[in-house]
Amino acid sequence: VQLQASGGGLVQAGGSLRLSCAASRRIYSSGVLGWFRQTPGKEREFVAAIRWGSGIRYYEDSVRGRFTISKDSAANTVYLQMSSLKPDDAAVYYCAMGSHYGTTPNAYDHWGQGTLVTVSS
């Protein structure tokens, strides 16, 4: 499966942005779709995830209440709606798909190419 992430860009602090990640094939109900982010010199960190079948969502503490992960099963697409953006949210955001939920990158088998989010203060 291939994942295609899009939607990154430049936004002012306090603004909003929506990321999309489209899969090249149907996502099975057992799948988990996640978003991670990475800045230079740092490890890739978990942001949010959603169980494809049940829709159960998970968030990293610093984004809970500001970010919303959602899915469109018919379009095999996962979204990350980001609001109240802060300069600390600036990073390359990656979508990923795995068979099990996890907050570490090694829990996911397939990765998108990344989309850059820049937040100006």
C-alpha positions as a Python dict, from the first residue, in 0.01 Angstrom:
ca = {
    (1, 'V'): (0, 0, 0),
    (2, 'Q'): (113, 355, -69),
    (3, 'L'): (20, 652, 144),
    (4, 'Q'): (10, 1001, -1),
    (5, 'A'): (15, 1287, 251),
    (6, 'S'): (-79, 1641, 162),
    (7, 'G'): (-204, 1965, 309),
    (8, 'G'): (103, 2106, 475),
    (9, 'G'): (196, 2469, 444),
    (10, 'L'): (269, 2794, 622),
    (11, 'V'): (24, 2916, 884),
    (12, 'Q'): (33, 3180, 1153),
    (13, 'A'): (30, 3082, 1517),
    (14, 'G'): (-327, 3031, 1627),
    (15, 'G'): (-433, 2926, 1279),
    (16, 'S'): (-560, 2599, 1141),
    (17, 'L'): (-454, 2348, 882),
    (18, 'R'): (-591, 2016, 763),
    (19, 'L'): (-365, 1734, 654),
    (20, 'S'): (-485, 1448, 438),
    (21, 'C'): (-342, 1105, 377),
    (22, 'A'): (-485, 888, 104),
    (23, 'A'): (-415, 518, 79),
    (24, 'S'): (-374, 346, -255),
    (25, 'R'): (-607, 62, -161),
    (26, 'R'): (-890, -19, 75),
    (27, 'I'): (-789, -1, 437),
    (28, 'Y'): (-898, -307, 631),
    (29, 'S'): (-1105, -262, 943),
    (30, 'S'): (-823, -406, 1152),
    (31, 'G'): (-589, -131, 1042),
    (32, 'V'): (-467, 164, 1241),
    (33, 'L'): (-381, 495, 1076),
    (34, 'G'): (-153, 733, 1256),
    (35, 'W'): (14, 1069, 1226),
    (36, 'F'): (367, 1137, 1343),
    (37, 'R'): (584, 1445, 1321),
    (38, 'Q'): (954, 1508, 1312),
    (39, 'T'): (1182, 1808, 1340),
    (40, 'P'): (1552, 1813, 1249),
    (41, 'G'): (1767, 1631, 1500),
    (42, 'K'): (1475, 1480, 1684),
    (43, 'E'): (1307, 1145, 1673),
    (44, 'R'): (977, 1100, 1498),
    (45, 'E'): (703, 1148, 1756),
    (46, 'F'): (348, 1026, 1778),
    (47, 'V'): (69, 1277, 1723),
    (48, 'A'): (-257, 1088, 1678),
    (49, 'A'): (-403, 761, 1557),
    (50, 'I'): (-738, 612, 1469),
    (51, 'R'): (-856, 254, 1454),
    (52, 'W'): (-1008, 212, 1111),
    (53, 'G'): (-1286, -24, 1206),
    (54, 'S'): (-1405, 120, 1537),
    (55, 'G'): (-1300, 480, 1489),
    (56, 'I'): (-1138, 492, 1833),
    (57, 'R'): (-897, 783, 1844),
    (58, 'Y'): (-576, 843, 2033),
    (59, 'Y'): (-386, 1167, 2085),
    (60, 'E'): (-55, 1279, 2219),
    (61, 'D'): (-113, 1497, 2522),
    (62, 'S'): (20, 1818, 2373),
    (63, 'V'): (-226, 1809, 2081),
    (64, 'R'): (-535, 1676, 2255),
    (65, 'G'): (-813, 1930, 2227),
    (66, 'R'): (-643, 2111, 1939),
    (67, 'F'): (-602, 1836, 1679),
    (68, 'T'): (-867, 1600, 1549),
    (69, 'I'): (-801, 1283, 1356),
    (70, 'S'): (-1079, 1153, 1137),
    (71, 'K'): (-1135, 918, 848),
    (72, 'D'): (-1330, 877, 530),
    (73, 'S'): (-1359, 505, 480),
    (74, 'A'): (-1505, 534, 132),
    (75, 'A'): (-1209, 742, 21),
    (76, 'N'): (-950, 544, 218),
    (77, 'T'): (-831, 873, 358),
    (78, 'V'): (-734, 988, 704),
    (79, 'Y'): (-730, 1351, 807),
    (80, 'L'): (-562, 1555, 1076),
    (81, 'Q'): (-740, 1880, 1151),
    (82, 'M'): (-500, 2103, 1339),
    (83, 'S'): (-624, 2412, 1519),
    (84, 'S'): (-472, 2666, 1756),
    (85, 'L'): (-137, 2590, 1602),
    (86, 'K'): (176, 2681, 1791),
    (87, 'P'): (533, 2730, 1669),
    (88, 'D'): (619, 2404, 1849),
    (89, 'D'): (382, 2222, 1612),
    (90, 'A'): (604, 2302, 1314),
    (91, 'A'): (746, 1980, 1172),
    (92, 'V'): (729, 1737, 887),
    (93, 'Y'): (413, 1536, 942),
    (94, 'Y'): (397, 1175, 834),
    (95, 'C'): (101, 943, 805),
    (96, 'A'): (146, 577, 871),
    (97, 'M'): (-52, 257, 868),
    (98, 'G'): (-15, -52, 1078),
    (99, 'S'): (-197, -354, 1207),
    (100, 'H'): (-177, -261, 1571),
    (101, 'Y'): (-203, 61, 1762),
    (102, 'G'): (117, 203, 1898),
    (103, 'T'): (284, 533, 1973),
    (104, 'T'): (623, 440, 1836),
    (105, 'P'): (719, 440, 1469),
    (106, 'N'): (806, 71, 1470),
    (107, 'A'): (440, -12, 1530),
    (108, 'Y'): (360, 98, 1176),
    (109, 'D'): (446, -80, 854),
    (110, 'H'): (371, 174, 584),
    (111, 'W'): (459, 541, 567),
    (112, 'G'): (368, 840, 358),
    (113, 'Q'): (629, 1080, 227),
    (114, 'G'): (570, 1358, 478),
    (115, 'T'): (425, 1704, 447),
    (116, 'L'): (584, 2015, 595),
    (117, 'V'): (396, 2233, 841),
    (118, 'T'): (548, 2571, 922),
    (119, 'V'): (399, 2788, 1197),
    (120, 'S'): (502, 3151, 1213),
    (121, 'S'): (492, 3334, 1545),
}
